[in-house]
mmCIF file of C-alpha atoms in Angstrom:
data_model
loop_
_atom_site.group_PDB
_atom_site.id
_atom_site.type_symbol
_atom_site.label_atom_id
_atom_site.label_comp_id
_atom_site.label_asym_id
_atom_site.label_seq_id
_atom_site.Cartn_x
_atom_site.Cartn_y
_atom_site.Cartn_z
ATOM 1 C CA MET R 1 79.810 -22.349 112.254
ATOM 2 C CA PHE R 2 80.160 -18.621 111.699
ATOM 3 C CA THR R 3 83.581 -18.508 113.391
ATOM 4 C CA ARG R 4 86.471 -20.715 112.299
ATOM 5 C CA ASN R 5 89.577 -19.534 114.143
ATOM 6 C CA ARG R 6 91.782 -21.856 112.104
ATOM 7 C CA ARG R 7 91.245 -19.692 109.013
ATOM 8 C CA LEU R 8 93.949 -17.345 110.329
ATOM 9 C CA ARG R 9 96.407 -20.187 111.010
ATOM 10 C CA SER R 10 96.229 -21.917 107.653
ATOM 11 C CA ASN R 11 99.730 -20.981 106.408
ATOM 12 C CA ALA R 12 102.907 -19.203 107.454
ATOM 13 C CA SER R 13 102.084 -16.023 105.551
ATOM 14 C CA ILE R 14 98.757 -15.394 107.262
ATOM 15 C CA ARG R 15 100.217 -16.349 110.640
ATOM 16 C CA SER R 16 103.007 -13.805 110.241
ATOM 17 C CA LEU R 17 100.555 -11.159 109.094
ATOM 18 C CA ILE R 18 98.541 -11.283 112.324
ATOM 19 C CA GLN R 19 101.415 -12.056 114.696
ATOM 20 C CA GLU R 20 100.944 -10.001 117.872
ATOM 21 C CA THR R 21 104.442 -10.259 119.400
ATOM 22 C CA GLN R 22 107.684 -10.039 117.489
ATOM 23 C CA LEU R 23 111.133 -10.687 118.960
ATOM 24 C CA THR R 24 114.057 -8.649 117.605
ATOM 25 C CA THR R 25 117.653 -7.985 118.569
ATOM 26 C CA ASN R 26 116.502 -4.581 119.844
ATOM 27 C CA ASP R 27 114.917 -6.405 122.791
ATOM 28 C CA PHE R 28 118.137 -7.820 124.245
ATOM 29 C CA VAL R 29 120.549 -6.791 126.985
ATOM 30 C CA LEU R 30 123.528 -9.138 127.351
ATOM 31 C CA PRO R 31 124.898 -9.802 130.861
ATOM 32 C CA MET R 32 128.700 -10.189 130.815
ATOM 33 C CA PHE R 33 131.245 -11.321 133.425
ATOM 34 C CA VAL R 34 134.620 -9.541 133.502
ATOM 35 C CA MET R 35 137.739 -10.800 135.296
ATOM 36 C CA GLU R 36 141.275 -9.549 135.877
ATOM 37 C CA GLY R 37 144.099 -10.423 133.502
ATOM 38 C CA ASN R 38 144.780 -10.446 129.791
ATOM 39 C CA ASN R 39 143.654 -12.921 127.132
ATOM 40 C CA LYS R 40 141.882 -14.990 129.807
ATOM 41 C CA LYS R 41 138.673 -16.900 129.300
ATOM 42 C CA GLU R 42 137.094 -19.262 131.824
ATOM 43 C CA ALA R 43 134.043 -21.367 131.040
ATOM 44 C CA ILE R 44 131.197 -21.351 133.567
ATOM 45 C CA SER R 45 130.368 -25.033 133.741
ATOM 46 C CA SER R 46 126.752 -24.578 134.807
ATOM 47 C CA MET R 47 126.099 -22.082 131.987
ATOM 48 C CA PRO R 48 127.232 -23.621 128.682
ATOM 49 C CA GLY R 49 128.458 -20.994 126.237
ATOM 50 C CA VAL R 50 128.963 -18.334 128.936
ATOM 51 C CA PHE R 51 132.423 -17.262 130.123
ATOM 52 C CA ARG R 52 134.281 -15.074 132.561
ATOM 53 C CA GLN R 53 136.637 -13.051 130.374
ATOM 54 C CA SER R 54 139.430 -10.574 130.780
ATOM 55 C CA LEU R 55 138.722 -7.051 129.623
ATOM 56 C CA ASP R 56 140.481 -7.328 126.255
ATOM 57 C CA LEU R 57 138.320 -10.306 125.257
ATOM 58 C CA THR R 58 135.225 -8.617 126.661
ATOM 59 C CA VAL R 59 135.786 -5.565 124.454
ATOM 60 C CA GLN R 60 136.202 -7.794 121.414
ATOM 61 C CA GLN R 61 132.973 -9.632 122.221
ATOM 62 C CA VAL R 62 131.085 -6.353 122.664
ATOM 63 C CA LYS R 63 132.212 -5.307 119.172
ATOM 64 C CA GLU R 64 131.094 -8.617 117.651
ATOM 65 C CA ASN R 65 127.759 -8.574 119.432
ATOM 66 C CA TYR R 66 127.077 -4.971 118.489
ATOM 67 C CA ALA R 67 127.489 -6.010 114.865
ATOM 68 C CA LEU R 68 124.797 -8.639 115.488
ATOM 69 C CA GLY R 69 122.420 -5.944 116.744
ATOM 70 C CA ILE R 70 122.943 -6.262 120.510
ATOM 71 C CA LYS R 71 123.079 -2.630 121.590
ATOM 72 C CA ALA R 72 123.100 -2.945 125.389
ATOM 73 C CA ILE R 73 125.159 -4.830 127.963
ATOM 74 C CA ASN R 74 124.911 -5.434 131.697
ATOM 75 C CA ILE R 75 128.333 -6.023 133.281
ATOM 76 C CA TYR R 76 129.508 -7.790 136.435
ATOM 77 C CA MET R 77 132.968 -8.071 137.947
ATOM 78 C CA LYS R 78 134.749 -11.136 139.342
ATOM 79 C CA VAL R 79 136.437 -9.375 142.254
ATOM 80 C CA SER R 80 139.659 -10.714 143.775
ATOM 81 C CA ASP R 81 139.298 -11.897 147.364
ATOM 82 C CA ASN R 82 141.970 -9.479 148.584
ATOM 83 C CA LEU R 83 139.787 -6.542 147.459
ATOM 84 C CA LYS R 84 136.700 -7.655 149.388
ATOM 85 C CA ASP R 85 135.695 -6.207 152.766
ATOM 86 C CA ASN R 86 132.548 -5.191 154.636
ATOM 87 C CA THR R 87 132.372 -1.645 153.262
ATOM 88 C CA GLY R 88 132.353 -2.364 149.522
ATOM 89 C CA LYS R 89 134.767 0.523 148.956
ATOM 90 C CA GLU R 90 136.386 -1.190 145.957
ATOM 91 C CA ALA R 91 133.041 -0.697 144.188
ATOM 92 C CA TRP R 92 133.747 3.047 143.839
ATOM 93 C CA ASN R 93 137.479 2.849 143.242
ATOM 94 C CA PRO R 94 137.979 5.110 140.177
ATOM 95 C CA ASN R 95 140.683 2.696 138.991
ATOM 96 C CA GLY R 96 138.694 -0.442 139.820
ATOM 97 C CA LEU R 97 137.981 -3.191 137.336
ATOM 98 C CA MET R 98 134.376 -2.105 136.782
ATOM 99 C CA GLN R 99 135.334 1.506 136.106
ATOM 100 C CA THR R 100 138.206 0.454 133.841
ATOM 101 C CA ALA R 101 135.886 -1.880 131.943
ATOM 102 C CA ILE R 102 133.279 0.816 131.346
ATOM 103 C CA LYS R 103 135.886 3.236 129.990
ATOM 104 C CA ALA R 104 137.473 0.622 127.707
ATOM 105 C CA ILE R 105 134.146 -0.544 126.303
ATOM 106 C CA LYS R 106 132.961 3.024 125.703
ATOM 107 C CA ASP R 107 136.219 3.880 123.935
ATOM 108 C CA ALA R 108 135.871 0.854 121.659
ATOM 109 C CA VAL R 109 132.109 0.951 121.010
ATOM 110 C CA PRO R 110 130.769 4.409 121.973
ATOM 111 C CA GLU R 111 127.242 3.588 120.805
ATOM 112 C CA VAL R 112 126.716 0.602 123.096
ATOM 113 C CA ILE R 113 124.542 1.180 126.169
ATOM 114 C CA ILE R 114 126.360 0.089 129.343
ATOM 115 C CA MET R 115 124.233 -0.838 132.352
ATOM 116 C CA PRO R 116 126.628 -1.856 135.154
ATOM 117 C CA ASP R 117 125.292 -3.762 138.133
ATOM 118 C CA VAL R 118 125.068 -1.810 141.394
ATOM 119 C CA ALA R 119 125.298 -4.060 144.460
ATOM 120 C CA LEU R 120 127.893 -4.880 147.080
ATOM 121 C CA ASP R 121 127.807 -8.700 147.006
ATOM 122 C CA PRO R 122 130.761 -9.134 144.586
ATOM 123 C CA TYR R 123 132.797 -6.795 146.813
ATOM 124 C CA SER R 124 131.654 -8.160 150.183
ATOM 125 C CA ILE R 125 133.542 -10.671 152.318
ATOM 126 C CA TYR R 126 130.095 -11.888 153.383
ATOM 127 C CA GLY R 127 128.560 -12.194 149.919
ATOM 128 C CA HIS R 128 125.644 -9.942 150.841
ATOM 129 C CA ASP R 129 124.257 -6.983 148.922
ATOM 130 C CA GLY R 130 124.666 -4.676 151.900
ATOM 131 C CA ILE R 131 126.941 -3.765 154.789
ATOM 132 C CA ILE R 132 126.763 -6.104 157.774
ATOM 133 C CA LYS R 133 126.154 -4.592 161.225
ATOM 134 C CA ASN R 134 125.433 -6.633 164.338
ATOM 135 C CA GLY R 135 124.942 -9.746 162.251
ATOM 136 C CA LYS R 136 122.384 -8.139 159.918
ATOM 137 C CA VAL R 137 122.343 -6.435 156.551
ATOM 138 C CA ASP R 138 122.038 -2.771 157.498
ATOM 139 C CA ASN R 139 119.770 -1.017 155.039
ATOM 140 C CA ASP R 140 120.508 2.651 155.665
ATOM 141 C CA SER R 141 124.307 2.520 155.889
ATOM 142 C CA THR R 142 124.283 0.560 152.620
ATOM 143 C CA LEU R 143 122.511 3.396 150.797
ATOM 144 C CA GLU R 144 125.543 5.681 150.954
ATOM 145 C CA ALA R 145 127.766 2.933 149.553
ATOM 146 C CA LEU R 146 125.360 2.287 146.665
ATOM 147 C CA ALA R 147 125.179 6.012 145.940
ATOM 148 C CA ASN R 148 128.986 6.285 145.925
ATOM 149 C CA MET R 149 129.224 3.315 143.572
ATOM 150 C CA SER R 150 126.607 4.746 141.206
ATOM 151 C CA VAL R 151 128.348 8.128 140.942
ATOM 152 C CA SER R 152 131.668 6.416 140.296
ATOM 153 C CA LEU R 153 130.149 4.309 137.502
ATOM 154 C CA ALA R 154 128.488 7.340 135.942
ATOM 155 C CA GLU R 155 131.812 9.161 136.042
ATOM 156 C CA ALA R 156 133.420 6.216 134.210
ATOM 157 C CA GLY R 157 130.816 6.500 131.441
ATOM 158 C CA ALA R 158 127.877 4.293 132.411
ATOM 159 C CA ASP R 159 124.664 5.192 130.602
ATOM 160 C CA ILE R 160 122.317 3.570 133.130
ATOM 161 C CA VAL R 161 123.087 2.213 136.598
ATOM 162 C CA ALA R 162 121.260 -0.944 137.623
ATOM 163 C CA PRO R 163 120.840 -1.342 141.402
ATOM 164 C CA SER R 164 120.029 -5.011 142.089
ATOM 165 C CA ASP R 165 120.456 -4.944 145.877
ATOM 166 C CA MET R 166 116.802 -4.512 146.982
ATOM 167 C CA MET R 167 117.598 -2.087 149.811
ATOM 168 C CA ASP R 168 114.684 0.189 150.696
ATOM 169 C CA GLY R 169 115.113 3.768 149.493
ATOM 170 C CA ARG R 170 118.146 3.159 147.322
ATOM 171 C CA VAL R 171 116.623 4.564 144.105
ATOM 172 C CA LEU R 172 116.068 7.949 145.743
ATOM 173 C CA ALA R 173 119.521 7.914 147.342
ATOM 174 C CA ILE R 174 121.149 7.116 143.994
ATOM 175 C CA ARG R 175 119.087 9.674 142.073
ATOM 176 C CA GLU R 176 119.948 12.445 144.509
ATOM 177 C CA ALA R 177 123.650 11.523 144.454
ATOM 178 C CA LEU R 178 123.766 11.416 140.643
ATOM 179 C CA ASP R 179 121.989 14.745 140.327
ATOM 180 C CA GLU R 180 124.204 16.386 142.918
ATOM 181 C CA ALA R 181 127.261 15.197 140.983
ATOM 182 C CA ASN R 182 125.763 16.606 137.734
ATOM 183 C CA TYR R 183 125.039 13.195 136.201
ATOM 184 C CA THR R 184 121.410 14.040 135.562
ATOM 185 C CA ASP R 185 121.461 12.159 132.244
ATOM 186 C CA CYS R 186 122.516 8.886 133.837
ATOM 187 C CA GLY R 187 119.434 6.671 134.122
ATOM 188 C CA ILE R 188 118.424 4.177 136.805
ATOM 189 C CA LEU R 189 117.198 0.676 136.003
ATOM 190 C CA SER R 190 115.838 -0.526 139.307
ATOM 191 C CA TYR R 191 115.505 -4.179 140.216
ATOM 192 C CA ALA R 192 112.177 -3.320 141.789
ATOM 193 C CA ALA R 193 110.709 -6.817 142.049
ATOM 194 C CA LYS R 194 113.669 -9.123 142.567
ATOM 195 C CA TYR R 195 112.611 -12.364 144.172
ATOM 196 C CA ALA R 196 114.649 -14.584 146.499
ATOM 197 C CA SER R 197 114.884 -17.339 143.927
ATOM 198 C CA ALA R 198 116.587 -20.718 143.673
ATOM 199 C CA PHE R 199 117.118 -19.966 139.975
ATOM 200 C CA TYR R 200 120.165 -17.767 140.743
ATOM 201 C CA GLY R 201 122.535 -20.624 141.602
ATOM 202 C CA PRO R 202 124.721 -20.690 138.451
ATOM 203 C CA PHE R 203 125.159 -16.899 138.552
ATOM 204 C CA ARG R 204 126.499 -16.936 142.105
ATOM 205 C CA SER R 205 129.042 -19.600 141.217
ATOM 206 C CA ALA R 206 130.124 -17.475 138.238
ATOM 207 C CA LEU R 207 131.024 -14.542 140.501
ATOM 208 C CA ASP R 208 131.812 -16.433 143.704
ATOM 209 C CA SER R 209 129.303 -14.152 145.419
ATOM 210 C CA ALA R 210 127.087 -16.548 147.362
ATOM 211 C CA PRO R 211 126.332 -15.487 150.958
ATOM 212 C CA VAL R 212 128.797 -16.823 153.508
ATOM 213 C CA ASP R 213 127.377 -19.564 155.738
ATOM 214 C CA SER R 214 128.179 -18.212 159.185
ATOM 215 C CA GLN R 215 126.604 -18.444 162.642
ATOM 216 C CA ASP R 216 127.543 -14.785 163.144
ATOM 217 C CA ILE R 217 125.319 -13.773 160.206
ATOM 218 C CA PRO R 218 122.071 -15.709 160.458
ATOM 219 C CA GLU R 219 120.468 -13.714 157.648
ATOM 220 C CA ASP R 220 120.143 -14.840 154.067
ATOM 221 C CA LYS R 221 118.962 -12.815 151.074
ATOM 222 C CA LYS R 222 115.339 -13.527 151.908
ATOM 223 C CA THR R 223 115.455 -10.589 154.346
ATOM 224 C CA TYR R 224 115.757 -8.150 151.437
ATOM 225 C CA GLN R 225 114.828 -10.010 148.249
ATOM 226 C CA MET R 226 111.114 -10.711 147.800
ATOM 227 C CA ASP R 227 109.178 -13.772 148.940
ATOM 228 C CA PHE R 228 108.252 -15.805 145.847
ATOM 229 C CA HIS R 229 104.843 -16.571 147.354
ATOM 230 C CA ASN R 230 103.772 -12.914 146.977
ATOM 231 C CA SER R 231 102.545 -10.851 144.053
ATOM 232 C CA ARG R 232 100.778 -7.801 145.576
ATOM 233 C CA GLU R 233 104.009 -6.940 147.353
ATOM 234 C CA ALA R 234 105.652 -6.518 143.949
ATOM 235 C CA ILE R 235 103.214 -3.744 143.078
ATOM 236 C CA THR R 236 104.231 -1.843 146.215
ATOM 237 C CA GLU R 237 107.937 -2.244 145.410
ATOM 238 C CA VAL R 238 107.476 -1.110 141.808
ATOM 239 C CA LEU R 239 105.381 1.955 142.659
ATOM 240 C CA ASP R 240 107.857 2.985 145.373
ATOM 241 C CA ASP R 241 110.764 2.857 142.925
ATOM 242 C CA VAL R 242 108.852 4.732 140.240
ATOM 243 C CA ALA R 243 108.047 7.445 142.785
ATOM 244 C CA GLU R 244 111.734 7.652 143.750
ATOM 245 C CA GLY R 245 112.817 8.254 140.158
ATOM 246 C CA ALA R 246 113.467 4.889 138.512
ATOM 247 C CA ASP R 247 113.554 5.186 134.702
ATOM 248 C CA ILE R 248 113.209 1.457 134.009
ATOM 249 C CA ILE R 249 111.730 -1.271 136.212
ATOM 250 C CA MET R 250 113.266 -4.757 136.435
ATOM 251 C CA ILE R 251 111.386 -7.940 137.316
ATOM 252 C CA LYS R 252 113.558 -10.954 138.097
ATOM 253 C CA PRO R 253 113.532 -13.939 137.412
ATOM 254 C CA GLY R 254 111.729 -14.250 134.095
ATOM 255 C CA MET R 255 109.425 -17.099 133.056
ATOM 256 C CA PRO R 256 108.378 -18.208 136.584
ATOM 257 C CA TYR R 257 107.245 -14.604 137.238
ATOM 258 C CA LEU R 258 105.399 -13.658 134.064
ATOM 259 C CA ASP R 259 102.237 -13.102 136.104
ATOM 260 C CA ILE R 260 104.120 -10.300 137.889
ATOM 261 C CA VAL R 261 105.272 -8.826 134.578
ATOM 262 C CA SER R 262 101.718 -8.796 133.279
ATOM 263 C CA LYS R 263 100.329 -7.147 136.433
ATOM 264 C CA VAL R 264 103.027 -4.474 136.496
ATOM 265 C CA ARG R 265 102.551 -3.744 132.785
ATOM 266 C CA GLU R 266 98.939 -2.793 133.512
ATOM 267 C CA ILE R 267 99.789 -0.170 136.139
ATOM 268 C CA ILE R 268 102.936 1.654 134.961
ATOM 269 C CA THR R 269 104.011 3.387 131.769
ATOM 270 C CA GLN R 270 107.753 3.094 132.438
ATOM 271 C CA PRO R 271 109.722 0.503 130.414
ATOM 272 C CA ILE R 272 109.896 -2.955 131.967
ATOM 273 C CA ALA R 273 113.006 -5.122 131.885
ATOM 274 C CA VAL R 274 112.860 -8.837 132.631
ATOM 275 C CA TYR R 275 115.862 -11.031 133.432
ATOM 276 C CA GLN R 276 115.978 -14.568 132.040
ATOM 277 C CA VAL R 277 118.261 -15.668 134.857
ATOM 278 C CA SER R 278 121.096 -18.164 134.966
ATOM 279 C CA GLY R 279 118.960 -21.041 136.207
ATOM 280 C CA GLU R 280 116.437 -20.595 133.405
ATOM 281 C CA TYR R 281 119.236 -20.508 130.841
ATOM 282 C CA ALA R 282 120.993 -23.509 132.397
ATOM 283 C CA MET R 283 117.826 -25.645 132.360
ATOM 284 C CA ILE R 284 117.257 -25.020 128.659
ATOM 285 C CA LYS R 285 120.873 -25.781 127.840
ATOM 286 C CA ALA R 286 120.967 -28.961 129.940
ATOM 287 C CA ALA R 287 117.755 -30.295 128.391
ATOM 288 C CA ALA R 288 118.980 -29.443 124.896
ATOM 289 C CA GLN R 289 122.325 -31.173 125.475
ATOM 290 C CA ASN R 290 120.428 -34.306 126.476
ATOM 291 C CA GLY R 291 118.311 -34.138 123.341
ATOM 292 C CA TRP R 292 115.106 -33.497 125.288
ATOM 293 C CA LEU R 293 114.422 -30.051 123.796
ATOM 294 C CA ASP R 294 115.223 -28.190 120.597
ATOM 295 C CA ASN R 295 117.635 -25.481 121.846
ATOM 296 C CA ASP R 296 116.886 -22.884 119.166
ATOM 297 C CA LYS R 297 113.115 -23.239 119.201
ATOM 298 C CA VAL R 298 112.832 -23.237 122.995
ATOM 299 C CA LEU R 299 115.060 -20.177 123.363
ATOM 300 C CA ILE R 300 112.958 -18.215 120.872
ATOM 301 C CA GLU R 301 109.691 -19.387 122.451
ATOM 302 C CA SER R 302 110.796 -18.636 126.009
ATOM 303 C CA LEU R 303 112.026 -15.143 125.166
ATOM 304 C CA THR R 304 108.927 -14.380 123.115
ATOM 305 C CA SER R 305 106.758 -15.385 126.086
ATOM 306 C CA ILE R 306 108.586 -12.824 128.239
ATOM 307 C CA LYS R 307 108.002 -10.088 125.715
ATOM 308 C CA ARG R 308 104.365 -11.152 125.241
ATOM 309 C CA ALA R 309 103.804 -10.750 128.985
ATOM 310 C CA GLY R 310 104.807 -7.086 128.753
ATOM 311 C CA ALA R 311 108.600 -6.788 128.785
ATOM 312 C CA ASP R 312 110.227 -4.007 126.783
ATOM 313 C CA MET R 313 113.707 -5.470 127.147
ATOM 314 C CA ILE R 314 115.092 -8.863 128.141
ATOM 315 C CA PHE R 315 118.353 -9.581 129.900
ATOM 316 C CA THR R 316 119.518 -12.947 128.567
ATOM 317 C CA TYR R 317 122.786 -14.862 128.275
ATOM 318 C CA ALA R 318 121.447 -16.295 125.020
ATOM 319 C CA ALA R 319 121.386 -12.899 123.279
ATOM 320 C CA PRO R 320 124.249 -13.593 120.815
ATOM 321 C CA GLU R 321 122.986 -16.960 119.629
ATOM 322 C CA VAL R 322 119.367 -15.798 119.422
ATOM 323 C CA ALA R 323 120.503 -12.699 117.516
ATOM 324 C CA LYS R 324 122.148 -14.982 114.946
ATOM 325 C CA LEU R 325 118.946 -17.011 114.660
ATOM 326 C CA LEU R 326 116.820 -13.899 114.192
ATOM 327 C CA ASN R 327 119.259 -12.420 111.673
ATOM 328 C CA LYS R 328 118.868 -15.516 109.525
#
């Protein structure tokens, strides 16, 4: 034999020397759930190690995680029921919880990159990402609400807004609104290929944002999130958002959609973000708690596979514990 591939696997030193993909703390964005109150912390039962926290505890965690090397966060609000309606107007309240959280985090850790979620479902009495009209999610009237929310978040100090709603045309609407308000430096991370996935279940319970089961609203999120049977459709969505001004492209979920990540990586030069969603995280944790998997090894392998497929950054709830593993 002229070729013996095992020569380059014979020991740890040679394997590390030719390693193609390396995972570092620079790759991580940590999603965080913020709730009203002070010194409050509620465990999310379906996501071991993840909590809803009041703002004071959130700020403290951001400081600790920044010291670990986690330089970016993606924040979500647990909105009180009395603040929900069908317009989403609380989403651009300058004194709202999201705006207050951004200001407090920026004051405490100015260097951290804050990427707040832009969508109406936490603020909606119907649990949908858009405004309901005649029993349907109305795309075009939702665009103005998303633009208002984005400007409000930029005003509070957001570095990058992250629209996750999947309304058509929302990247352009947000970009024009930000520019008109003189927030030209505020970036847009667009959830360009967000699939209607069963892997989102634990997340929706964390925010109490699941769509309302009502005969008056026959729609579910499949009318705006993508069909998981399709891949070419993702290319169309991504190219549309790039043309409208998206700075970063999100593909969500993660491991079940690595074929999409790989295809998109071949056709765009913009950075790609991938979300290791709540269901992916929960499965690893549940298997590890039962002794079926090695938690640390599987987390590192799963995240490395996402980066190997073409991701530039990974949204993951496991960021703090993986950062500690990598720092060792």
